[in-house]
Coordinates of N, CA and C and ligand atoms in Angstrom, one line a residue:
X1 N -3.2 20.4 -10.3 CA -4.0 19.8 -9.2 C -3.0 19.3 -8.1
X2 N -3.3 19.6 -6.9 CA -2.4 19.1 -5.8 C -2.6 17.6 -5.6
X3 N -1.5 16.9 -5.4 CA -1.6 15.5 -5.3 C -2.1 15.1 -3.9
X4 N -3.0 14.1 -3.8 CA -3.4 13.6 -2.5 C -2.2 12.8 -2.0
X5 N -2.1 12.6 -0.7 CA -0.9 12.0 -0.2 C -0.8 10.5 -0.4
X6 N -1.8 9.7 0.1 CA -1.7 8.3 0.1 C -3.1 7.7 -0.4
X7 N -3.0 6.8 -1.4 CA -4.2 6.2 -1.9 C -4.2 4.7 -1.7
X8 N -5.4 4.1 -1.6 CA -5.6 2.6 -1.4 C -6.2 2.0 -2.6
X9 N -5.6 1.0 -3.2 CA -6.2 0.3 -4.3 C -6.3 -1.2 -3.9
X10 N -7.6 -1.7 -3.8 CA -7.8 -3.0 -3.3 C -8.2 -4.0 -4.4
X11 N -7.7 -5.2 -4.4 CA -8.1 -6.1 -5.4 C -7.8 -7.5 -5.0
X12 N -8.3 -8.5 -5.7 CA -8.0 -9.9 -5.3 C -6.7 -10.3 -6.1
X13 N -6.5 -9.7 -7.2 CA -5.3 -10.0 -8.0 C -5.0 -11.5 -8.2
X14 N -6.1 -12.2 -8.8 CA -6.0 -13.6 -9.0 C -6.0 -13.9 -10.5
X15 N -5.0 -13.6 -11.3 CA -3.8 -13.0 -10.9 C -3.8 -11.4 -11.2
X16 N -2.7 -10.7 -10.8 CA -2.5 -9.3 -11.2 C -2.3 -9.3 -12.8
X17 N -3.0 -8.4 -13.4 CA -2.9 -8.4 -14.9 C -2.8 -6.9 -15.5
X18 N -2.7 -6.8 -16.8 CA -2.4 -5.5 -17.4 C -3.5 -4.5 -17.2
X19 N -4.8 -4.9 -16.9 CA -5.8 -4.0 -16.5 C -5.5 -3.3 -15.2
X20 N -5.0 -4.1 -14.2 CA -4.5 -3.5 -13.0 C -3.4 -2.5 -13.2
X21 N -2.5 -2.8 -14.1 CA -1.3 -1.9 -14.4 C -1.8 -0.6 -15.0
X22 N -2.8 -0.7 -15.9 CA -3.3 0.5 -16.5 C -4.0 1.4 -15.5
X23 N -4.7 0.8 -14.5 CA -5.3 1.6 -13.4 C -4.2 2.3 -12.6
X24 N -3.2 1.5 -12.3 CA -2.1 2.1 -11.5 C -1.4 3.2 -12.2
X25 N -1.3 3.1 -13.6 CA -0.7 4.2 -14.3 C -1.4 5.5 -14.1
X26 N -2.8 5.4 -14.0 CA -3.6 6.6 -13.7 C -3.4 7.1 -12.3
X27 N -3.5 6.1 -11.3 CA -3.5 6.4 -9.9 C -2.2 7.1 -9.5
X28 N -1.0 6.6 -10.0 CA 0.3 7.2 -9.5 C 0.5 8.6 -9.9
X29 N -0.3 9.1 -10.8 CA -0.2 10.5 -11.2 C -1.0 11.4 -10.2
X30 N -1.8 10.8 -9.3 CA -2.7 11.5 -8.4 C -2.3 11.5 -7.0
X31 N -1.3 10.6 -6.6 CA -1.0 10.4 -5.2 C 0.5 10.3 -5.1
X32 N 1.0 10.5 -3.8 CA 2.5 10.3 -3.6 C 2.8 8.9 -3.1
X33 N 1.9 8.2 -2.5 CA 2.2 6.9 -2.0 C 0.9 6.0 -2.3
X34 N 1.2 4.7 -2.6 CA 0.1 3.8 -2.9 C 0.1 2.6 -2.0
X35 N -1.1 2.3 -1.5 CA -1.2 1.1 -0.7 C -2.0 0.1 -1.6
X36 N -1.4 -1.1 -1.7 CA -2.2 -2.1 -2.5 C -2.7 -3.1 -1.4
X37 N -4.0 -3.2 -1.3 CA -4.6 -4.2 -0.5 C -4.9 -5.5 -1.2
X38 N -4.3 -6.6 -0.8 CA -4.5 -7.9 -1.4 C -5.7 -8.5 -0.7
X39 N -6.9 -8.4 -1.4 CA -8.1 -8.9 -0.8 C -8.2 -10.4 -0.8
X40 N -9.2 -10.9 0.0 CA -9.4 -12.4 0.1 C -8.1 -13.1 0.3
X41 N -7.3 -12.5 1.3 CA -5.9 -13.1 1.5 C -5.9 -14.5 2.0
X42 N -7.1 -14.9 2.6 CA -7.1 -16.3 3.1 C -7.4 -17.3 2.0
X43 N -7.7 -16.9 0.8 CA -8.0 -17.8 -0.2 C -6.8 -18.2 -1.1
X44 N -6.7 -19.5 -1.4 CA -5.7 -20.0 -2.3 C -6.0 -21.4 -2.7
X45 N -5.3 -21.9 -3.7 CA -5.4 -23.3 -4.1 C -6.9 -23.7 -4.5
X46 N -7.6 -22.7 -5.1 CA -8.9 -23.0 -5.5 C -9.0 -22.5 -7.0
X47 N -9.8 -23.1 -7.8 CA -9.9 -22.7 -9.2 C -10.1 -21.2 -9.4
X48 N -10.9 -20.6 -8.5 CA -11.2 -19.2 -8.7 C -10.2 -18.3 -7.9
X49 N -9.5 -18.9 -7.0 CA -8.5 -18.2 -6.2 C -7.3 -19.0 -6.1
X50 N -6.5 -19.2 -7.2 CA -5.4 -20.2 -7.1 C -4.2 -19.7 -6.4
X51 N -4.0 -18.4 -6.2 CA -2.7 -18.0 -5.7 C -2.8 -17.5 -4.3
X52 N -1.7 -17.8 -3.5 CA -1.7 -17.4 -2.1 C -1.5 -15.9 -2.0
X53 N -1.8 -15.4 -0.8 CA -1.5 -14.0 -0.6 C -0.1 -13.6 -0.8
X54 N 0.8 -14.5 -0.4 CA 2.3 -14.2 -0.6 C 2.7 -14.2 -2.0
X55 N 2.1 -15.1 -2.8 CA 2.4 -15.1 -4.3 C 1.9 -13.9 -4.9
X56 N 0.7 -13.4 -4.5 CA 0.1 -12.2 -5.0 C 0.9 -11.0 -4.6
X57 N 1.4 -11.0 -3.4 CA 2.3 -9.9 -2.9 C 3.5 -9.8 -3.9
X58 N 4.1 -11.0 -4.2 CA 5.2 -11.0 -5.1 C 4.9 -10.5 -6.5
X59 N 3.7 -10.9 -7.1 CA 3.3 -10.4 -8.4 C 3.2 -8.9 -8.4
X60 N 2.5 -8.4 -7.3 CA 2.3 -6.9 -7.3 C 3.6 -6.2 -7.1
X61 N 4.4 -6.7 -6.2 CA 5.7 -6.0 -5.9 C 6.6 -5.9 -7.1
X62 N 6.6 -7.0 -7.9 CA 7.4 -7.0 -9.1 C 6.8 -6.1 -10.2
X63 N 5.5 -6.1 -10.3 CA 4.8 -5.2 -11.3 C 5.0 -3.7 -10.9
X64 N 5.0 -3.5 -9.6 CA 5.2 -2.1 -9.2 C 6.6 -1.5 -9.5
X65 N 7.5 -2.4 -9.7 CA 8.9 -1.8 -10.0 C 8.9 -0.9 -11.2
X66 N 7.9 -1.0 -12.1 CA 7.9 -0.2 -13.3 C 7.3 1.2 -12.9
X67 N 6.8 1.4 -11.7 CA 6.3 2.7 -11.3 C 7.2 3.3 -10.3
X68 N 7.4 4.6 -10.4 CA 8.3 5.4 -9.5 C 7.4 5.9 -8.3
X69 N 7.0 5.0 -7.4 CA 6.2 5.4 -6.3 C 6.4 4.6 -5.1
X70 N 6.4 5.2 -3.9 CA 6.5 4.5 -2.7 C 5.2 3.7 -2.5
X71 N 5.4 2.4 -2.1 CA 4.2 1.5 -2.1 C 4.3 0.6 -0.8
X72 N 3.1 0.2 -0.4 CA 2.9 -0.7 0.7 C 2.0 -1.8 0.2
X73 N 2.3 -3.1 0.4 CA 1.4 -4.1 -0.1 C 1.0 -5.0 1.1
X74 N -0.3 -4.9 1.3 CA -0.9 -5.5 2.6 C -2.0 -6.5 2.3
X75 N -1.7 -7.8 2.7 CA -2.8 -8.8 2.6 C -4.0 -8.5 3.5
X76 N -5.2 -8.7 3.1 CA -6.4 -8.4 3.9 C -7.3 -9.6 3.8
X77 N -7.6 -10.2 4.9 CA -8.6 -11.3 4.9 C -10.0 -10.8 4.8
X78 N -10.9 -11.6 4.2 CA -12.3 -11.2 4.2 C -12.9 -11.4 5.5
X79 N -14.0 -10.7 5.8 CA -14.8 -10.9 7.0 C -16.3 -11.3 6.6
X80 N -16.9 -12.1 7.4 CA -18.3 -12.5 7.0 C -19.3 -11.4 6.9
X81 N -19.1 -10.3 7.7 CA -20.1 -9.3 7.7 C -19.6 -8.1 6.9
X82 N -20.2 -7.8 5.8 CA -19.8 -6.7 5.0 C -19.7 -5.3 5.7
X83 N -20.6 -5.1 6.6 CA -20.6 -3.8 7.3 C -19.4 -3.6 8.2
X84 N -18.7 -4.7 8.5 CA -17.5 -4.5 9.3 C -16.2 -4.5 8.5
X85 N -16.3 -4.7 7.2 CA -15.1 -4.8 6.4 C -14.3 -3.6 6.4
X86 N -14.9 -2.4 6.2 CA -14.1 -1.2 6.1 C -13.2 -1.0 7.4
X87 N -13.8 -1.2 8.5 CA -13.0 -1.1 9.7 C -11.9 -2.1 9.8
X88 N -12.2 -3.3 9.3 CA -11.1 -4.3 9.2 C -9.9 -3.8 8.3
X89 N -10.3 -3.3 7.2 CA -9.3 -2.8 6.2 C -8.5 -1.6 6.8
X90 N -9.2 -0.7 7.4 CA -8.5 0.5 7.9 C -7.6 0.2 9.1
X91 N -7.9 -0.9 9.8 CA -7.1 -1.3 10.9 C -5.8 -2.0 10.4
X92 N -5.8 -2.5 9.1 CA -4.7 -3.3 8.6 C -3.7 -2.5 7.8
X93 N -4.1 -1.3 7.3 CA -3.3 -0.6 6.3 C -2.9 0.8 6.9
X94 N -1.8 1.4 6.4 CA -1.5 2.8 6.8 C -2.7 3.7 6.5
X95 N -2.7 4.9 7.2 CA -3.8 5.9 6.9 C -3.8 6.3 5.5
X96 N -5.0 6.5 4.9 CA -5.0 6.9 3.5 C -6.1 8.0 3.3
X97 N -5.9 8.7 2.1 CA -6.8 9.8 1.8 C -7.9 9.5 0.8
X98 N -7.7 8.4 0.1 CA -8.6 8.1 -1.0 C -8.6 6.6 -1.3
X99 N -9.7 6.0 -1.7 CA -9.7 4.6 -2.2 C -10.0 4.6 -3.7
X100 N -9.3 3.8 -4.4 CA -9.6 3.7 -5.8 C -10.2 2.3 -6.1
X101 N -11.3 2.2 -6.7 CA -11.9 0.9 -7.0 C -13.0 1.1 -8.1
X102 N -13.2 0.0 -8.8 CA -14.4 -0.1 -9.7 C -15.3 -1.2 -9.3
X103 N -15.1 -1.8 -8.1 CA -15.9 -2.9 -7.6 C -17.0 -2.2 -6.8
X104 N -18.3 -2.5 -7.3 CA -19.4 -1.7 -6.7 C -19.6 -1.9 -5.2
X105 N -19.3 -3.1 -4.7 CA -19.5 -3.4 -3.3 C -18.4 -2.6 -2.5
X106 N -17.2 -2.6 -3.0 CA -16.1 -1.9 -2.4 C -16.4 -0.4 -2.3
X107 N -16.9 0.2 -3.5 CA -17.3 1.6 -3.6 C -18.4 1.9 -2.6
X108 N -19.4 1.1 -2.5 CA -20.5 1.3 -1.6 C -20.1 1.3 -0.2
X109 N -19.3 0.3 0.2 CA -18.9 0.2 1.6 C -18.1 1.3 2.1
X110 N -17.1 1.8 1.3 CA -16.3 2.9 1.7 C -17.0 4.2 1.7
X111 N -17.9 4.4 0.7 CA -18.6 5.7 0.6 C -19.6 5.8 1.8
X112 N -20.2 4.6 2.2 CA -21.0 4.6 3.4 C -20.3 4.9 4.7
X113 N -19.0 4.7 4.6 CA -18.1 5.1 5.8 C -17.5 6.4 5.7
X114 N -18.0 7.2 4.7 CA -17.5 8.6 4.5 C -16.1 8.7 4.1
X115 N -15.6 7.7 3.4 CA -14.3 7.7 2.8 C -14.4 8.1 1.4
X116 N -13.4 9.0 0.9 CA -13.4 9.5 -0.4 C -13.1 8.3 -1.4
X117 N -13.9 8.1 -2.4 CA -13.7 7.0 -3.3 C -13.7 7.5 -4.7
X118 N -12.7 7.1 -5.5 CA -12.6 7.5 -6.9 C -12.8 6.2 -7.7
X119 N -13.7 6.3 -8.6 CA -14.0 5.1 -9.5 C -13.0 5.1 -10.6
X120 N -12.3 4.0 -10.8 CA -11.3 3.9 -11.8 C -11.8 3.5 -13.2
X121 N -11.2 3.9 -14.3 CA -11.7 3.5 -15.6 C -11.4 2.0 -15.9
X122 N -12.2 1.4 -16.7 CA -12.0 0.0 -17.1 C -11.2 -0.1 -18.4
X123 N -10.2 -1.0 -18.5 CA -9.4 -1.1 -19.7 C -9.6 -2.6 -20.3
X124 N -10.1 -2.7 -21.5 CA -10.3 -4.0 -22.1 C -10.7 -5.1 -21.2
X125 N -11.8 -4.8 -20.5 CA -12.3 -5.7 -19.4 C -12.6 -7.1 -19.9
X126 N -12.9 -7.3 -21.2 CA -13.1 -8.6 -21.8 C -11.9 -9.5 -21.6
X127 N -10.7 -8.9 -21.9 CA -9.5 -9.7 -21.9 C -8.7 -9.5 -20.6
X128 N -8.6 -8.3 -20.1 CA -7.8 -8.0 -18.9 C -8.7 -8.3 -17.7
X129 N -8.9 -9.6 -17.4 CA -9.8 -10.0 -16.4 C -9.2 -11.3 -15.8
X130 N -9.2 -11.3 -14.4 CA -8.7 -12.5 -13.7 C -9.4 -13.7 -14.2
X131 N -10.7 -13.7 -14.3 CA -11.5 -14.9 -14.6 C -11.1 -15.4 -16.0
X132 N -11.0 -14.4 -17.0 CA -10.6 -14.8 -18.3 C -9.2 -15.5 -18.3
X133 N -8.3 -14.9 -17.6 CA -6.9 -15.4 -17.6 C -6.9 -16.8 -16.9
X134 N -7.7 -17.0 -15.9 CA -7.8 -18.3 -15.2 C -8.4 -19.4 -16.2
X135 N -9.4 -18.9 -16.9 CA -10.0 -19.8 -17.9 C -9.0 -20.3 -19.0
X136 N -8.2 -19.3 -19.5 CA -7.2 -19.6 -20.5 C -6.2 -20.6 -19.9
X137 N -5.8 -20.4 -18.7 CA -4.8 -21.3 -18.0 C -5.4 -22.7 -17.9
X138 N -6.6 -22.7 -17.5 CA -7.3 -24.0 -17.3 C -7.4 -24.8 -18.6
X139 N -7.6 -24.0 -19.7 CA -7.8 -24.6 -21.0 C -6.4 -24.9 -21.7
X140 N -5.3 -24.5 -21.0 CA -4.0 -24.7 -21.6 C -3.7 -23.8 -22.8
X141 N -4.5 -22.6 -22.8 CA -4.3 -21.7 -23.9 C -3.3 -20.5 -23.4
X142 N -2.9 -19.7 -24.4 CA -1.9 -18.6 -24.1 C -2.5 -17.5 -23.2
X143 N -1.9 -17.1 -22.2 CA -2.4 -16.0 -21.3 C -1.3 -15.0 -20.9
X144 N -0.1 -15.3 -21.3 CA 1.0 -14.5 -20.8 C 1.0 -13.0 -21.3
X145 N 0.3 -12.8 -22.5 CA 0.3 -11.5 -23.1 C -0.7 -10.6 -22.3
X146 N -1.4 -11.2 -21.3 CA -2.4 -10.4 -20.6 C -1.9 -9.9 -19.2
X147 N -0.7 -10.3 -18.9 CA -0.1 -9.9 -17.6 C 1.3 -9.3 -17.9
X148 N 1.8 -8.5 -16.9 CA 3.2 -8.0 -17.1 C 4.2 -9.2 -17.2
X149 N 5.3 -9.1 -17.9 CA 6.3 -10.2 -18.0 C 6.7 -10.6 -16.6
X150 N 6.9 -9.7 -15.7 CA 7.4 -10.1 -14.4 C 6.4 -11.0 -13.7
X151 N 5.1 -10.7 -13.9 CA 4.0 -11.5 -13.3 C 4.0 -12.9 -13.9
X152 N 4.1 -12.9 -15.2 CA 4.2 -14.3 -15.9 C 5.3 -15.1 -15.3
X153 N 6.4 -14.4 -15.0 CA 7.6 -15.1 -14.4 C 7.2 -15.7 -13.1
X154 N 6.5 -14.9 -12.3 CA 6.2 -15.5 -10.9 C 5.2 -16.7 -11.1
X155 N 4.3 -16.6 -12.0 CA 3.3 -17.6 -12.2 C 4.0 -18.9 -12.7
X156 N 4.9 -18.7 -13.7 CA 5.6 -19.8 -14.2 C 6.5 -20.5 -13.2
X157 N 7.1 -19.7 -12.3 CA 8.0 -20.2 -11.3 C 7.3 -21.2 -10.3
X158 N 6.0 -20.9 -10.1 CA 5.2 -21.8 -9.1 C 4.3 -22.8 -9.9
X159 N 4.5 -22.8 -11.2 CA 3.7 -23.7 -12.1 C 2.2 -23.4 -11.8
X160 N 1.9 -22.1 -11.9 CA 0.5 -21.7 -11.6 C -0.5 -22.3 -12.6
X161 N -0.1 -22.5 -13.8 CA -1.1 -23.1 -14.8 C -1.4 -24.5 -14.4
X162 N -0.3 -25.3 -14.0 CA -0.5 -26.6 -13.6 C -1.4 -26.7 -12.3
X163 N -1.1 -25.7 -11.4 CA -1.9 -25.7 -10.2 C -3.4 -25.6 -10.4
X164 N -3.8 -24.6 -11.3 CA -5.2 -24.4 -11.6 C -5.8 -25.7 -12.2
X165 N -5.0 -26.3 -13.1 CA -5.6 -27.5 -13.8 C -5.7 -28.6 -12.7
X166 N -4.8 -28.7 -11.8 CA -4.9 -29.8 -10.8 C -6.0 -29.5 -9.8
X167 N -6.1 -28.3 -9.3 CA -7.2 -28.1 -8.3 C -8.6 -28.1 -8.9
X168 N -8.7 -27.8 -10.2 CA -10.0 -27.9 -10.9 C -10.3 -29.3 -11.1
X169 N -9.4 -30.2 -11.1 CA -9.6 -31.6 -11.3 C -10.0 -32.3 -10.0
X170 N -9.9 -31.6 -8.9 CA -10.3 -32.2 -7.6 C -11.8 -32.6 -7.6
X171 N -12.2 -33.7 -7.0 CA -13.6 -34.0 -7.0 C -14.2 -33.6 -5.7
X172 N -13.5 -32.9 -4.8 CA -14.0 -32.5 -3.5 C -14.0 -31.0 -3.3
X173 N -15.1 -30.5 -2.7 CA -15.1 -29.1 -2.3 C -14.6 -28.9 -0.9
X174 N -13.7 -28.0 -0.7 CA -13.1 -27.8 0.7 C -13.6 -26.4 1.2
Ligands
NAD201 P1 -10.0 -7.6 -8.8 O1 -8.6 -8.1 -8.8 O2 -10.9 -8.3 -9.7 O3 -10.0 -6.1 -9.2 C1 -9.3 -5.1 -8.5 C2 -9.7 -3.7 -9.1 O4 -9.2 -3.6 -10.4 C3 -11.2 -3.5 -9.1 O5 -11.4 -2.1 -8.8 C4 -11.5 -3.8 -10.5 O6 -12.7 -3.0 -11.0 C5 -10.3 -3.3 -11.3 N1 -10.1 -3.9 -12.6 C6 -10.1 -5.3 -12.8 N2 -9.9 -5.5 -14.2 C7 -9.8 -4.2 -14.7 C8 -9.6 -3.8 -16.0 N3 -9.5 -4.6 -17.1 N4 -9.5 -2.4 -16.2 C9 -9.6 -1.6 -15.2 N5 -9.8 -2.0 -13.9 C10 -9.9 -3.3 -13.7 O7 -10.4 -7.6 -7.3 P2 -11.9 -7.2 -6.6 O8 -12.8 -8.4 -6.7 O9 -12.3 -5.9 -7.0 O10 -11.3 -7.2 -5.1 C11 -12.1 -6.7 -4.1 C12 -11.7 -7.4 -2.8 O11 -12.3 -6.9 -1.7 C13 -12.0 -8.9 -2.8 O12 -10.9 -9.7 -2.3 C14 -13.2 -9.0 -1.9 O13 -13.3 -10.3 -1.2 C15 -12.9 -7.9 -0.9 N6 -14.1 -7.5 -0.2 C16 -14.3 -8.2 1.0 C17 -15.4 -7.9 1.7 C18 -15.7 -8.6 3.0 O14 -14.8 -9.3 3.4 N7 -16.9 -8.6 3.6 C19 -16.3 -6.9 1.3 C20 -16.0 -6.2 0.1 C21 -14.9 -6.5 -0.6

């Protein structure tokens, strides 16, 4: 099968985990270049979105070193209006031939804009899940086996576990 040239994989990556890596293993066999969109780039220092866009860029770029593929990592802020999101994304990233996602809203919005979308398989979704990993961090339990070693290193360097525990302890919503 002829490879498509460039594919877009969008996620929040809060944090990047082994489920994302398994998806990328599949994707890199189908395309020559990958664009990783770091979604909700404006979010950070929140229990559900603890890591900044820059920290997530670092996680993804280190994790991508295990793949032999040209990559672009682009932070993308959310927009209030879902119907405008695809044009926001396409204005921020290099041209692409296909979007990879298993997020039903992402799939719906791109398909409605006549963009080719390939749904990606799920891998051990119970454990390879950002919310599960954040819960483990919050509870002070072991989470490092659920992310690539390089990503665990990034999170440890910024004391990510401590950050989640501290921001969860805040008594104010911002
Ligand atoms: P995510 O990090 O949870 O997941 C990224 C991708 O990996 C998804 O396709 C997901 O299905 C897949 N995945 C996760 N765990 C997996 C596993 N164990 N096995 C296989 N695949 C797995 O990120 P997300 O929530 O999908 O990110 C979508 C981003 O798009 C968000 O930042 C969201 O805010 C943004 N978005 C914004 C708008 C807007 O601004 N109006 C609209 C739609 C989407």
